[in-house]
PDB file of C-alpha atoms in Angstrom:
ATOM      1  CA  MET A 116     -25.051   3.859  21.840  1.00 68.00           C
ATOM      2  CA  ALA A 117     -23.271   7.194  21.692  1.00 90.00           C
ATOM      3  CA  VAL A 118     -21.709   8.184  18.398  1.00 96.00           C
ATOM      4  CA  LYS A 119     -18.007   9.003  18.607  1.00 98.00           C
ATOM      5  CA  LYS A 120     -17.092  12.119  16.649  1.00 98.00           C
ATOM      6  CA  ILE A 121     -13.594  11.909  15.189  1.00 98.00           C
ATOM      7  CA  THR A 122     -11.553  14.273  13.057  1.00 98.00           C
ATOM      8  CA  THR A 123      -8.880  13.486  10.489  1.00 98.00           C
ATOM      9  CA  PRO A 124      -5.974  13.097  10.376  1.00 98.00           C
ATOM     10  CA  LEU A 125      -6.257  10.310  12.937  1.00 98.00           C
ATOM     11  CA  THR A 126      -3.772   9.913  15.765  1.00 98.00           C
ATOM     12  CA  ASP A 127      -2.783   6.719  17.542  1.00 98.00           C
ATOM     13  CA  GLU A 128      -4.662   7.988  20.613  1.00 98.00           C
ATOM     14  CA  VAL A 129      -7.914   8.382  18.671  1.00 98.00           C
ATOM     15  CA  VAL A 130      -7.517   4.984  17.004  1.00 98.00           C
ATOM     16  CA  ARG A 131      -6.824   3.272  20.350  1.00 98.00           C
ATOM     17  CA  ASP A 132     -10.128   4.667  21.665  1.00 98.00           C
ATOM     18  CA  LEU A 133     -12.127   2.952  18.901  1.00 98.00           C
ATOM     19  CA  TYR A 134     -13.559  -0.533  19.330  1.00 97.00           C
ATOM     20  CA  ALA A 135     -15.373  -2.928  16.999  1.00 97.00           C
ATOM     21  CA  GLY A 136     -19.038  -1.954  17.005  1.00 96.00           C
ATOM     22  CA  ASP A 137     -18.493   1.756  17.745  1.00 97.00           C
ATOM     23  CA  ALA A 138     -20.554   4.156  15.668  1.00 97.00           C
ATOM     24  CA  VAL A 139     -18.506   7.121  14.466  1.00 98.00           C
ATOM     25  CA  GLU A 140     -18.975  10.327  12.521  1.00 98.00           C
ATOM     26  CA  ILE A 141     -15.853  11.404  10.665  1.00 98.00           C
ATOM     27  CA  THR A 142     -15.078  15.037   9.873  1.00 98.00           C
ATOM     28  CA  GLY A 143     -12.094  16.296   7.919  1.00 98.00           C
ATOM     29  CA  VAL A 144     -10.206  15.129   4.850  1.00 98.00           C
ATOM     30  CA  VAL A 145     -10.621  11.575   3.557  1.00 98.00           C
ATOM     31  CA  TYR A 146      -8.945  10.290   0.396  1.00 98.00           C
ATOM     32  CA  GLN A 147     -10.782   8.264  -2.207  1.00 97.00           C
ATOM     33  CA  ALA A 148      -8.675   5.456  -3.685  1.00 97.00           C
ATOM     34  CA  ARG A 149      -9.357   2.001  -5.075  1.00 95.00           C
ATOM     35  CA  ASP A 150      -7.447  -0.895  -6.666  1.00 94.00           C
ATOM     36  CA  ALA A 151      -5.572   0.869  -9.461  1.00 96.00           C
ATOM     37  CA  ALA A 152      -4.624   3.819  -7.250  1.00 97.00           C
ATOM     38  CA  HIS A 153      -3.466   1.484  -4.464  1.00 97.00           C
ATOM     39  CA  LYS A 154      -1.206  -0.350  -6.906  1.00 97.00           C
ATOM     40  CA  ARG A 155       0.349   2.971  -7.962  1.00 98.00           C
ATOM     41  CA  LEU A 156       0.724   4.199  -4.370  1.00 98.00           C
ATOM     42  CA  VAL A 157       2.605   1.048  -3.368  1.00 98.00           C
ATOM     43  CA  ALA A 158       4.790   1.287  -6.503  1.00 98.00           C
ATOM     44  CA  LEU A 159       5.734   4.861  -5.529  1.00 98.00           C
ATOM     45  CA  ILE A 160       6.577   3.738  -1.973  1.00 98.00           C
ATOM     46  CA  GLU A 161       8.723   0.874  -3.303  1.00 97.00           C
ATOM     47  CA  ALA A 162      10.517   3.288  -5.674  1.00 98.00           C
ATOM     48  CA  GLY A 163      11.112   5.802  -2.885  1.00 97.00           C
ATOM     49  CA  GLU A 164       9.079   8.416  -4.754  1.00 97.00           C
ATOM     50  CA  PRO A 165       6.771  10.994  -3.130  1.00 97.00           C
ATOM     51  CA  LEU A 166       3.079  10.213  -2.777  1.00 97.00           C
ATOM     52  CA  PRO A 167       0.275  12.524  -3.951  1.00 97.00           C
ATOM     53  CA  PHE A 168      -0.842  12.962  -0.322  1.00 98.00           C
ATOM     54  CA  ASP A 169       0.602  12.435   3.148  1.00 97.00           C
ATOM     55  CA  LEU A 170      -0.300   9.000   4.523  1.00 98.00           C
ATOM     56  CA  LYS A 171       0.456  10.048   8.129  1.00 98.00           C
ATOM     57  CA  GLY A 172      -2.889   9.803   9.929  1.00 98.00           C
ATOM     58  CA  ALA A 173      -4.789   9.517   6.639  1.00 98.00           C
ATOM     59  CA  VAL A 174      -8.102   7.773   6.045  1.00 98.00           C
ATOM     60  CA  ILE A 175      -8.794   6.190   2.651  1.00 98.00           C
ATOM     61  CA  TYR A 176     -12.351   5.586   1.452  1.00 98.00           C
ATOM     62  CA  TYR A 177     -12.751   2.665  -0.950  1.00 97.00           C
ATOM     63  CA  MET A 178     -15.400   4.305  -3.078  1.00 94.00           C
ATOM     64  CA  GLY A 179     -16.381   4.648  -6.704  1.00 83.00           C
ATOM     65  CA  PRO A 180     -18.180   7.946  -7.185  1.00 88.00           C
ATOM     66  CA  SER A 181     -20.855   8.671  -9.723  1.00 88.00           C
ATOM     67  CA  PRO A 182     -20.870  12.017 -11.575  1.00 89.00           C
ATOM     68  CA  ALA A 183     -21.955  15.028  -9.546  1.00 90.00           C
ATOM     69  CA  LYS A 184     -25.294  16.674 -10.142  1.00 88.00           C
ATOM     70  CA  PRO A 185     -25.228  20.455 -10.667  1.00 92.00           C
ATOM     71  CA  GLY A 186     -24.355  22.269  -7.456  1.00 92.00           C
ATOM     72  CA  ARG A 187     -23.047  19.136  -5.688  1.00 94.00           C
ATOM     73  CA  PRO A 188     -19.405  18.084  -5.229  1.00 95.00           C
ATOM     74  CA  ILE A 189     -20.078  14.404  -5.922  1.00 95.00           C
ATOM     75  CA  GLY A 190     -22.759  11.981  -7.049  1.00 92.00           C
ATOM     76  CA  SER A 191     -23.595   8.781  -5.225  1.00 93.00           C
ATOM     77  CA  ALA A 192     -20.639   7.828  -3.018  1.00 94.00           C
ATOM     78  CA  GLY A 193     -21.143   4.339  -1.640  1.00 92.00           C
ATOM     79  CA  PRO A 194     -18.415   1.987  -0.427  1.00 95.00           C
ATOM     80  CA  THR A 195     -16.842  -0.688  -2.576  1.00 93.00           C
ATOM     81  CA  THR A 196     -15.581  -4.115  -1.528  1.00 93.00           C
ATOM     82  CA  SER A 197     -12.501  -3.670   0.634  1.00 96.00           C
ATOM     83  CA  GLY A 198     -10.903  -7.056   0.051  1.00 95.00           C
ATOM     84  CA  ARG A 199      -9.595  -5.894  -3.323  1.00 95.00           C
ATOM     85  CA  MET A 200      -7.228  -3.521  -1.472  1.00 97.00           C
ATOM     86  CA  ASP A 201      -5.937  -6.159   0.960  1.00 98.00           C
ATOM     87  CA  ALA A 202      -2.737  -6.804  -1.005  1.00 97.00           C
ATOM     88  CA  TYR A 203      -1.760  -3.139  -0.602  1.00 98.00           C
ATOM     89  CA  ALA A 204      -3.214  -2.058   2.750  1.00 98.00           C
ATOM     90  CA  PRO A 205      -0.444  -3.402   5.047  1.00 98.00           C
ATOM     91  CA  VAL A 206       2.240  -1.454   3.133  1.00 98.00           C
ATOM     92  CA  LEU A 207       0.185   1.739   3.338  1.00 98.00           C
ATOM     93  CA  MET A 208      -0.382   1.218   7.079  1.00 98.00           C
ATOM     94  CA  ARG A 209       3.359   0.768   7.619  1.00 98.00           C
ATOM     95  CA  HIS A 210       3.773   4.195   6.005  1.00 98.00           C
ATOM     96  CA  GLY A 211       1.206   5.979   8.181  1.00 98.00           C
ATOM     97  CA  LEU A 212      -2.299   5.110   6.955  1.00 98.00           C
ATOM     98  CA  LYS A 213      -4.569   5.055  10.033  1.00 98.00           C
ATOM     99  CA  GLY A 214      -8.057   4.411   8.679  1.00 98.00           C
ATOM    100  CA  MET A 215      -9.882   2.677   5.858  1.00 98.00           C
ATOM    101  CA  ILE A 216     -13.568   2.889   4.960  1.00 98.00           C
ATOM    102  CA  GLY A 217     -15.312   0.311   2.804  1.00 97.00           C
ATOM    103  CA  LYS A 218     -17.519  -2.741   3.045  1.00 96.00           C
ATOM    104  CA  GLY A 219     -16.900  -6.416   3.544  1.00 94.00           C
ATOM    105  CA  LEU A 220     -14.342  -8.628   5.242  1.00 95.00           C
ATOM    106  CA  ARG A 221     -10.596  -7.987   5.532  1.00 97.00           C
ATOM    107  CA  SER A 222      -7.852 -10.603   5.336  1.00 97.00           C
ATOM    108  CA  ALA A 223      -6.015 -11.919   8.384  1.00 97.00           C
ATOM    109  CA  GLU A 224      -2.878 -10.071   7.187  1.00 98.00           C
ATOM    110  CA  VAL A 225      -4.723  -6.730   7.046  1.00 98.00           C
ATOM    111  CA  LYS A 226      -6.294  -7.281  10.472  1.00 98.00           C
ATOM    112  CA  GLN A 227      -2.866  -8.076  11.940  1.00 98.00           C
ATOM    113  CA  ALA A 228      -1.398  -4.952  10.304  1.00 98.00           C
ATOM    114  CA  MET A 229      -4.120  -2.888  12.029  1.00 98.00           C
ATOM    115  CA  VAL A 230      -2.972  -4.272  15.378  1.00 98.00           C
ATOM    116  CA  ASP A 231       0.723  -3.811  14.559  1.00 98.00           C
ATOM    117  CA  GLU A 232       0.371  -0.290  13.109  1.00 98.00           C
ATOM    118  CA  THR A 233      -2.525   1.060  15.257  1.00 98.00           C
ATOM    119  CA  ALA A 234      -5.049   1.429  12.442  1.00 98.00           C
ATOM    120  CA  VAL A 235      -8.806   0.941  12.058  1.00 98.00           C
ATOM    121  CA  TYR A 236     -11.276  -0.281   9.447  1.00 98.00           C
ATOM    122  CA  PHE A 237     -14.703   1.312   9.196  1.00 98.00           C
ATOM    123  CA  ALA A 238     -17.731   0.063   7.294  1.00 97.00           C
ATOM    124  CA  ALA A 239     -19.981   2.489   5.478  1.00 95.00           C
ATOM    125  CA  THR A 240     -23.489   1.369   4.607  1.00 88.00           C
ATOM    126  CA  GLY A 241     -23.628  -0.257   1.190  1.00 81.00           C
ATOM    127  CA  GLY A 242     -26.613   0.849  -0.883  1.00 81.00           C
ATOM    128  CA  ALA A 243     -26.728   4.248   0.826  1.00 86.00           C
ATOM    129  CA  GLY A 244     -24.359   6.075  -1.533  1.00 90.00           C
ATOM    130  CA  ALA A 245     -26.768   8.944  -2.206  1.00 90.00           C
ATOM    131  CA  LEU A 246     -27.161   9.571   1.530  1.00 92.00           C
ATOM    132  CA  LEU A 247     -23.423   9.263   2.195  1.00 94.00           C
ATOM    133  CA  ALA A 248     -22.731  11.778  -0.592  1.00 94.00           C
ATOM    134  CA  GLN A 249     -24.643  14.386   1.420  1.00 94.00           C
ATOM    135  CA  ARG A 250     -21.815  14.241   4.008  1.00 96.00           C
ATOM    136  CA  ILE A 251     -19.164  15.066   1.378  1.00 97.00           C
ATOM    137  CA  THR A 252     -18.730  18.833   1.036  1.00 97.00           C
ATOM    138  CA  ALA A 253     -15.771  18.967  -1.379  1.00 97.00           C
ATOM    139  CA  ASN A 254     -14.209  16.640  -3.948  1.00 96.00           C
ATOM    140  CA  GLU A 255     -10.952  17.305  -5.804  1.00 96.00           C
ATOM    141  CA  VAL A 256      -9.048  14.786  -7.956  1.00 96.00           C
ATOM    142  CA  ILE A 257      -5.415  15.064  -6.841  1.00 98.00           C
ATOM    143  CA  ALA A 258      -3.730  12.189  -8.706  1.00 97.00           C
ATOM    144  CA  TRP A 259      -4.099  10.063 -11.803  1.00 97.00           C
ATOM    145  CA  PRO A 260      -7.213  11.597 -13.401  1.00 96.00           C
ATOM    146  CA  GLU A 261      -6.787   9.153 -16.290  1.00 96.00           C
ATOM    147  CA  LEU A 262      -8.057   6.452 -13.916  1.00 95.00           C
ATOM    148  CA  GLY A 263     -11.521   8.051 -13.964  1.00 92.00           C
ATOM    149  CA  ALA A 264     -13.567   6.787 -11.010  1.00 90.00           C
ATOM    150  CA  GLU A 265     -10.395   5.108  -9.654  1.00 92.00           C
ATOM    151  CA  ALA A 266      -8.400   8.361  -9.474  1.00 96.00           C
ATOM    152  CA  VAL A 267      -7.229   9.588  -6.079  1.00 97.00           C
ATOM    153  CA  ALA A 268      -9.484  12.360  -4.782  1.00 97.00           C
ATOM    154  CA  ARG A 269      -9.306  14.572  -1.725  1.00 98.00           C
ATOM    155  CA  LEU A 270     -12.743  14.593  -0.084  1.00 98.00           C
ATOM    156  CA  GLU A 271     -13.881  16.891   2.682  1.00 98.00           C
ATOM    157  CA  VAL A 272     -16.469  15.215   4.891  1.00 98.00           C
ATOM    158  CA  VAL A 273     -18.640  16.402   7.752  1.00 98.00           C
ATOM    159  CA  ASP A 274     -20.127  13.875  10.199  1.00 98.00           C
ATOM    160  CA  PHE A 275     -19.605  10.989   7.755  1.00 97.00           C
ATOM    161  CA  PRO A 276     -21.291   7.964   9.409  1.00 97.00           C
ATOM    162  CA  ALA A 277     -19.460   4.654   9.758  1.00 97.00           C
ATOM    163  CA  ILE A 278     -19.114   1.678  12.085  1.00 97.00           C
ATOM    164  CA  VAL A 279     -15.820   0.310  13.408  1.00 98.00           C
ATOM    165  CA  VAL A 280     -15.489  -3.236  12.072  1.00 97.00           C
ATOM    166  CA  ASN A 281     -11.838  -4.013  12.846  1.00 98.00           C
ATOM    167  CA  ASP A 282     -10.011  -2.177  15.612  1.00 98.00           C
ATOM    168  CA  CYS A 283      -6.348  -2.021  16.632  1.00 98.00           C
ATOM    169  CA  HIS A 284      -7.061  -4.328  19.588  1.00 98.00           C
ATOM    170  CA  GLY A 285      -7.936  -7.288  17.360  1.00 97.00           C
ATOM    171  CA  GLY A 286     -11.703  -6.779  17.575  1.00 96.00           C
ATOM    172  CA  ASP A 287     -13.769  -7.899  14.577  1.00 96.00           C
ATOM    173  CA  LEU A 288     -17.434  -6.902  14.474  1.00 95.00           C
ATOM    174  CA  TYR A 289     -18.249  -9.438  11.762  1.00 89.00           C
ATOM    175  CA  GLU A 290     -16.846 -12.333  13.818  1.00 88.00           C
ATOM    176  CA  GLU A 291     -18.480 -11.041  17.012  1.00 84.00           C
ATOM    177  CA  GLY A 292     -21.824 -10.700  15.234  1.00 79.00           C
ATOM    178  CA  ARG A 293     -21.718 -14.228  13.834  1.00 79.00           C
ATOM    179  CA  ALA A 294     -20.722 -15.658  17.229  1.00 80.00           C
ATOM    180  CA  LYS A 295     -23.522 -13.780  18.988  1.00 78.00           C
ATOM    181  CA  TYR A 296     -26.208 -15.291  16.794  1.00 77.00           C
ATOM    182  CA  ALA A 297     -24.689 -18.719  16.077  1.00 74.00           C
ATOM    183  CA  ARG A 298     -26.809 -21.680  17.018  1.00 67.00           C
ATOM    184  CA  GLU A 299     -25.288 -24.611  18.777  1.00 62.00           C
ATOM    185  CA  ALA A 300     -25.725 -27.889  16.915  1.00 55.00           C
TER     186      ALA A 300
END
C-alpha cells in the first residue's frame, strides 16, 4: 500500500482523497490539545472570543508529552484516548478543524460530524511514543501553560505516520476490520 503524503493545513480536497485504511505521513503544523484544552477552546468559541490558533484546516493531536531530553523538542509523544474529546470535537469541526490524531473509537456524533464537515480521524500507534517523537521537529506551548501536559502546543512534524480510521465518506476502519474477521455463528 502506498503511503499518502499530506501537508497541513488540510483542505477539503485533501480530506476527500483520504479513505479508511489509508496510511499517511503528515508534514506541517499540528496542534497538541487534550480534554482541558478542548473545554477551554469550546468555551472561547461559545463566548465569541478569539482562539489561540486558527482552526481552519488544522489538525489536533490528542497527545500527552513527556519532558524533552537535552537537544530534543519533546519527549515521548504517543497518542491518548480520543473518546475523551468527543463532546468537543463536533463544535471544533464546525469551526474549521479538519483532522484529529489519537487512538481508539469515536462516537457516532463525531463520525457524523466528519461526514458533515469534511474532516478525518487518524490513529497513531499507541506504545510507540518514543518513535513518534522523532517525527516532531519543534514544540512550542502557545496557550494555557498552567495546564502542564494538557496545554496547547504548536508542533512541527515531518512525515508523521498515521492511519486513516474514520474518513469523510463514512468509512470506519475499526468496523471494517471487525467485519472482515468476524466468524459466522
